[in-house]
PDB file of C-alpha atoms in Angstrom:
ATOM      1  CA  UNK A   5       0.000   0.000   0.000  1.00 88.00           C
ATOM      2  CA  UNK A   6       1.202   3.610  -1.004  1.00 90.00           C
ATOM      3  CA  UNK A   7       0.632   6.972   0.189  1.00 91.00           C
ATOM      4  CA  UNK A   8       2.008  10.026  -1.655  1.00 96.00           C
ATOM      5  CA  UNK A   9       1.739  13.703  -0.845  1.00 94.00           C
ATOM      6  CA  UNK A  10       3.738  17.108  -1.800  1.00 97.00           C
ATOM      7  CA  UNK A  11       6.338  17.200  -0.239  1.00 95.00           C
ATOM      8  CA  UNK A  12       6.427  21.482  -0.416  1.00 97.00           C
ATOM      9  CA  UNK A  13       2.878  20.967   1.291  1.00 95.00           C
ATOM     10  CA  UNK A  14       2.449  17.558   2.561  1.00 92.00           C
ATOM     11  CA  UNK A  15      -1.310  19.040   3.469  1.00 94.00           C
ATOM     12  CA  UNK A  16      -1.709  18.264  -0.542  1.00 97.00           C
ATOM     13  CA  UNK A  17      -1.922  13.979  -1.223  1.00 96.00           C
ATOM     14  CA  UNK A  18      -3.210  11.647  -3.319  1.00 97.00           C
ATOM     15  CA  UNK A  19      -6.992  11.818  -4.399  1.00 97.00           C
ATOM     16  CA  UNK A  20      -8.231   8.626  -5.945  1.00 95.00           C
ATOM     17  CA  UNK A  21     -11.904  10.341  -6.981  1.00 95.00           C
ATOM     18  CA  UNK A  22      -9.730  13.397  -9.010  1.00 97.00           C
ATOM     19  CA  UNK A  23      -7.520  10.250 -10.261  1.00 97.00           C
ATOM     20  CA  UNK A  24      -9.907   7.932 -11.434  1.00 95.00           C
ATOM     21  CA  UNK A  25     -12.461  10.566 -12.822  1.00 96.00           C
ATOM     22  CA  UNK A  26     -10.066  11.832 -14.788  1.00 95.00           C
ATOM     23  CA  UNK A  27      -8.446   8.807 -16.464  1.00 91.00           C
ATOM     24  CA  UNK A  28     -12.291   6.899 -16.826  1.00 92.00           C
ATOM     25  CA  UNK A  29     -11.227   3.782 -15.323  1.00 88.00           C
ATOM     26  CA  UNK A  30     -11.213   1.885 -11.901  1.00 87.00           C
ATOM     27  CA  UNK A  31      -7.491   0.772 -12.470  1.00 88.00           C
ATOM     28  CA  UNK A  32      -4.272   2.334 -12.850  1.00 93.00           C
ATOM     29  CA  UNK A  33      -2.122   1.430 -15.330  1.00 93.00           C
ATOM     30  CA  UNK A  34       0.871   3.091 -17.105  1.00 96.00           C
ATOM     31  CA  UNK A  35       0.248   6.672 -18.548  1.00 96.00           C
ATOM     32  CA  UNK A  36      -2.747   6.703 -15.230  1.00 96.00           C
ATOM     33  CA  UNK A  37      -1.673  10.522 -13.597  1.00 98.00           C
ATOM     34  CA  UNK A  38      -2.085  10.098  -9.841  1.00 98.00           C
ATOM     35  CA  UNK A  39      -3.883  13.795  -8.600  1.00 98.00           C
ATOM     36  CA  UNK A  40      -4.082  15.428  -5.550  1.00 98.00           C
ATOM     37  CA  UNK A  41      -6.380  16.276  -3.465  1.00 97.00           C
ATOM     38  CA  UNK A  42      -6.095  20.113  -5.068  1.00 98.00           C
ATOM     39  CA  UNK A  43      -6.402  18.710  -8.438  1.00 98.00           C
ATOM     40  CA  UNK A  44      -2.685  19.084  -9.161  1.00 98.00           C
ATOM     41  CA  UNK A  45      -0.729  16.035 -10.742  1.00 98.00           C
ATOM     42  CA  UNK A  46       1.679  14.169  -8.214  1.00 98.00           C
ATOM     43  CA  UNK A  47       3.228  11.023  -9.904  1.00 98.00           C
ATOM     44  CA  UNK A  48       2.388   9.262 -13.923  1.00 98.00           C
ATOM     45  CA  UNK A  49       2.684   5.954 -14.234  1.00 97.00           C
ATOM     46  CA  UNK A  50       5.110   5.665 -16.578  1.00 98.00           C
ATOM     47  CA  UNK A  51       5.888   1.592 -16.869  1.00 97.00           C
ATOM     48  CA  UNK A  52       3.796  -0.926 -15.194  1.00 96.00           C
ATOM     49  CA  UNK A  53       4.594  -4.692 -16.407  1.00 94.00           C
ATOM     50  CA  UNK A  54       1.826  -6.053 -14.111  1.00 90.00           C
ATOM     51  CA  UNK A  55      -1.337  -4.161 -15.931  1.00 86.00           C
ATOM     52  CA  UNK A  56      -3.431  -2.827 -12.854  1.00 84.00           C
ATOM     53  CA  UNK A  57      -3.601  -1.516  -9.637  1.00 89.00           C
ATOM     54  CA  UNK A  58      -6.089  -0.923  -7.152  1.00 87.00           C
ATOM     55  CA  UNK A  59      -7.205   2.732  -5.693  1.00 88.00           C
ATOM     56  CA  UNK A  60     -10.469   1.280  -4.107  1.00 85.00           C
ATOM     57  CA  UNK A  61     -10.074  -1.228  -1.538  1.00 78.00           C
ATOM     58  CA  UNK A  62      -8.162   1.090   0.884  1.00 76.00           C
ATOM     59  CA  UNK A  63      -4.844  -0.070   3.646  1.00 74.00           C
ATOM     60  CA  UNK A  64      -5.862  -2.599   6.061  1.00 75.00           C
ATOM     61  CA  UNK A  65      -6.254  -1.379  10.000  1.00 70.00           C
ATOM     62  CA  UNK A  66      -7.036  -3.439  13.070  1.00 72.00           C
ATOM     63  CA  UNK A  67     -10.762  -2.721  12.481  1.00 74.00           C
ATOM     64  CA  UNK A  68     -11.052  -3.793   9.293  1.00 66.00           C
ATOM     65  CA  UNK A  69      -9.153  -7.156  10.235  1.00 66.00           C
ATOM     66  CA  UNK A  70     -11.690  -7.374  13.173  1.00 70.00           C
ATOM     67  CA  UNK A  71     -14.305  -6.490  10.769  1.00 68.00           C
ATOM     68  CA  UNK A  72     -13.538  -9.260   8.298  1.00 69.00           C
ATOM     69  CA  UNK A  73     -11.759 -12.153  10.249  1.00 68.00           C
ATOM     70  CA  UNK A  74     -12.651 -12.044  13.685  1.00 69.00           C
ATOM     71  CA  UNK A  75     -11.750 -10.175  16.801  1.00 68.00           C
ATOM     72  CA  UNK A  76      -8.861 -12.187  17.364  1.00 72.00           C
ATOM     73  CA  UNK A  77      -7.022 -10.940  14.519  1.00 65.00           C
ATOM     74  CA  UNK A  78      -7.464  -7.276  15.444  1.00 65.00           C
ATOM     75  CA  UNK A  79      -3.700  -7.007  16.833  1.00 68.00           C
ATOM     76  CA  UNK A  80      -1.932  -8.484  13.117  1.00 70.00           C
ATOM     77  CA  UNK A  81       0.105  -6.178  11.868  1.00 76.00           C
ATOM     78  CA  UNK A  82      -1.692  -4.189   9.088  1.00 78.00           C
ATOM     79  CA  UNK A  83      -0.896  -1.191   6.607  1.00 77.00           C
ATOM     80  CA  UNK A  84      -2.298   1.563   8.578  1.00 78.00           C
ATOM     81  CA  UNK A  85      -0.075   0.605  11.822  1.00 83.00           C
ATOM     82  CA  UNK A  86       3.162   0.800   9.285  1.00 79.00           C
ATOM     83  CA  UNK A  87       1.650   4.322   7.981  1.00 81.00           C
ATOM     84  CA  UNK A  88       1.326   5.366  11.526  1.00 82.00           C
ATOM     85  CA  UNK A  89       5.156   4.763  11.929  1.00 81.00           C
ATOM     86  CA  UNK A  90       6.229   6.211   9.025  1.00 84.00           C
ATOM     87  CA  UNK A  91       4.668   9.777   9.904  1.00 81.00           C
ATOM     88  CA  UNK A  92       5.687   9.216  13.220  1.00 79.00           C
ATOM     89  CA  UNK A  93       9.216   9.153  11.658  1.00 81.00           C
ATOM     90  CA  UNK A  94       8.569  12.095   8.910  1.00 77.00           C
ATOM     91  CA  UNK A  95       7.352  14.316  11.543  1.00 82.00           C
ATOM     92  CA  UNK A  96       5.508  16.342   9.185  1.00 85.00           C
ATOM     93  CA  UNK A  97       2.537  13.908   9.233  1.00 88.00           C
ATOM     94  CA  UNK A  98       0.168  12.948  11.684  1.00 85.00           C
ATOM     95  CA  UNK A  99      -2.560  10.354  11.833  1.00 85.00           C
ATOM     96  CA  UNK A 100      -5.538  12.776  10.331  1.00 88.00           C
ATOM     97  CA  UNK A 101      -2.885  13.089   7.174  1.00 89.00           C
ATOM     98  CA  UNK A 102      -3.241   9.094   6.321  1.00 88.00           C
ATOM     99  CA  UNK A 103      -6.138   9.097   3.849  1.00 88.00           C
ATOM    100  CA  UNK A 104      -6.863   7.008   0.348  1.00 89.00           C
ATOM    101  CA  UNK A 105      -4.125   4.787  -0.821  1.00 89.00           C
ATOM    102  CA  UNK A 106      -2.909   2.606  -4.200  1.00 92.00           C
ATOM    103  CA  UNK A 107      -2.307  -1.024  -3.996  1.00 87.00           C
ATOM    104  CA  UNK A 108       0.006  -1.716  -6.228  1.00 90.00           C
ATOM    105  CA  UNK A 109      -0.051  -5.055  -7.367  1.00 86.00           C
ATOM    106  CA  UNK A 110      -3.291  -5.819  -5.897  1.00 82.00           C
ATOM    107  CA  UNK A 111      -6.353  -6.840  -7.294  1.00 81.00           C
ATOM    108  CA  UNK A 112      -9.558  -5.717  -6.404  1.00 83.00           C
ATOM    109  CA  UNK A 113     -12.253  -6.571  -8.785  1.00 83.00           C
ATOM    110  CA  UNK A 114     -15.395  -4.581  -9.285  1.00 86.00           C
ATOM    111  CA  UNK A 115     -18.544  -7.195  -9.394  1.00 89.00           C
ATOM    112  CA  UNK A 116     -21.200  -6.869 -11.916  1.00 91.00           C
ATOM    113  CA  UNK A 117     -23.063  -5.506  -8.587  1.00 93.00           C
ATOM    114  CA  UNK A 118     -20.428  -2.566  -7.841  1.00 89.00           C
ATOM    115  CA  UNK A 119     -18.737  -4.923  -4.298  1.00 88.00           C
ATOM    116  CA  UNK A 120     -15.452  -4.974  -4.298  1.00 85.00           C
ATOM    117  CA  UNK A 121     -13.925  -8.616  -3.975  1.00 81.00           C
ATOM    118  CA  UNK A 122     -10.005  -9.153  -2.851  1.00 75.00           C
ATOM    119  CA  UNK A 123      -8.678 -11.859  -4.994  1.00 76.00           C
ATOM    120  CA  UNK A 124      -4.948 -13.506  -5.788  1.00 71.00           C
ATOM    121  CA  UNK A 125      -2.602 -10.966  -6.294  1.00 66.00           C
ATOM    122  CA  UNK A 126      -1.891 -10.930 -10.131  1.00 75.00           C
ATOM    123  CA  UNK A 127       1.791 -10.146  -9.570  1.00 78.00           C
ATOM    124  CA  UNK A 128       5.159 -12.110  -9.699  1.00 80.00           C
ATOM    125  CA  UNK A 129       8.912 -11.889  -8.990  1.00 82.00           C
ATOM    126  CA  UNK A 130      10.408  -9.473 -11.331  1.00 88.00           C
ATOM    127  CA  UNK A 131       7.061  -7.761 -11.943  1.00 90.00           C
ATOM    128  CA  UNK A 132       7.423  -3.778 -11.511  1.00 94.00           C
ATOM    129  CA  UNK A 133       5.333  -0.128 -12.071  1.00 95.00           C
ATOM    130  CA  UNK A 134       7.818   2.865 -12.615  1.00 97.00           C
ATOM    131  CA  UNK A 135       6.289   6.272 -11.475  1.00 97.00           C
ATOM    132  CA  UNK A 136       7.454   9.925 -12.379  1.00 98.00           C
ATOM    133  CA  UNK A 137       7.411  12.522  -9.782  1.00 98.00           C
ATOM    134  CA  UNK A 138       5.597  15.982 -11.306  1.00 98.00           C
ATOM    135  CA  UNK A 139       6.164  17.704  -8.140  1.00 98.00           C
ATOM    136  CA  UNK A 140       8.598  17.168  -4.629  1.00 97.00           C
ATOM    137  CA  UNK A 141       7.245  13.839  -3.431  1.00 96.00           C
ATOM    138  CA  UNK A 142       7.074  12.219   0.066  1.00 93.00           C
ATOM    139  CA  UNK A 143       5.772   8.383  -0.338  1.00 92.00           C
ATOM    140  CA  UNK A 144       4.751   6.170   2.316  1.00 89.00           C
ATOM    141  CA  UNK A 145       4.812   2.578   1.485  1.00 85.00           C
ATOM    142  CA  UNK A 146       3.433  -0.513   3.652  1.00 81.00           C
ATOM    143  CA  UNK A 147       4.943  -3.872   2.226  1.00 76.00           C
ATOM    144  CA  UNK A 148       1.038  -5.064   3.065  1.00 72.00           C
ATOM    145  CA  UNK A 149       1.252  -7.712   5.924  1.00 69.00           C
ATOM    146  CA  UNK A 150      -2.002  -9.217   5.466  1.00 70.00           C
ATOM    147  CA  UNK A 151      -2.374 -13.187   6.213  1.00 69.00           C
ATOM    148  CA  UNK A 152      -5.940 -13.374   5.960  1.00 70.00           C
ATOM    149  CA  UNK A 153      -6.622 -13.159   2.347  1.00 65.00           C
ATOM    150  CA  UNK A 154      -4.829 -13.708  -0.529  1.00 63.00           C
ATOM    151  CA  UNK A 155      -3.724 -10.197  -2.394  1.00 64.00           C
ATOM    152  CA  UNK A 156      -0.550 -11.518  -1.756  1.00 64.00           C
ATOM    153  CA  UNK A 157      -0.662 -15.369  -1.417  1.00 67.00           C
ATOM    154  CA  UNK A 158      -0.667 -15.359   2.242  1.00 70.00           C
ATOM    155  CA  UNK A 159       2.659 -14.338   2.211  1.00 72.00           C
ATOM    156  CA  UNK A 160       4.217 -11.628   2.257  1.00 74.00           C
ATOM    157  CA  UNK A 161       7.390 -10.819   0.181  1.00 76.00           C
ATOM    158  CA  UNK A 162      10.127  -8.455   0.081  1.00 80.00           C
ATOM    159  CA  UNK A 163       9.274  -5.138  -2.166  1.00 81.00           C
ATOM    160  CA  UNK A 164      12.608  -3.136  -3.726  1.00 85.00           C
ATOM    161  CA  UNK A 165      12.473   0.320  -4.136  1.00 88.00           C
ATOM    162  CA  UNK A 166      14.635   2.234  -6.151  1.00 89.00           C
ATOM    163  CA  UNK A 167      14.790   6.178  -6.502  1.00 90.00           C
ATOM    164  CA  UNK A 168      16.496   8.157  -9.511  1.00 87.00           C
ATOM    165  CA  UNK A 169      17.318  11.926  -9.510  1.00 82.00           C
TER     166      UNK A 169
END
């Protein structure tokens, strides 16, 4: 899971209505421009070998894990605990700044009905999505821990990050 804001005004982040709205589709895919909450462009997608990525099913959080699985698994480690950390560390971010995220790699289809399902991930070793900056960037990411369904097999793998100037 991914969060990006401005890093000039971190106040300004990543809007998935502006985003999708704009682009006419539920997924992002390369050439998708991820906007912000003022309408500006943060990030394009400018290389994505895996084909889609989901803006609607949002980071996991203790209550959703209680929600879905059972009260027991309320204290697994989830996205929005790592996100919590991470602005913790940033100090320019607080818990009110955590709002709509991208899954990358994850695949949430829409049903015929409009529900959202949470299926296999459709990713693989090697897979990657390349992203341009259009503006000072901070990004938050959460290699997603989640054992209780399968957007990542169960199992959770190592994620590489690389960052050109």
């Amino acid at each position: 899971d991914t969060l990006f804001y401005n890093a000039d005004n971190p106040r300004e982040r990543y809007d998935p209505q502006r985003t999708l709205r704009r682009q006419g589709n539920a997924y992002l895919t390369t050439g998708s421009v991820l906007y912000s909450n003022l309408g500006n462009p943060l990030l394009t997608i400018v290389a994505d070998t895996c084909g889609r990525h989901d803006t609607l099913g949002g980071a996991c959080a203790q209550e959703s894990n209680t929600v879905r699985y059972a009260q027991d698994k309320r204290y697994m480690h989830s996205c929005r605990d790592n996100f919590l950390c991470a602005c913790l560390h940033d100090g320019r971010l607080h818990k009110r700044d955590i709002g709509a995220n991208i899954n990358f790699f994850m695949n949430v289809p829409v049903t015929p009905e409009g529900g959202l399902t949470f299926e296999d991930g459709i990713s693989a070793a090697g897979k990657y999505v390349e992203l341009r900056a259009e503006c000072n960037a901070v990004v938050l990411i959460s290699n997603c821990p989640q054992l209780n369904n399968p957007c990542n097999g169960w199992n959770p793998t190592p994620a590489e990050v690389l960052v050109w100037n």
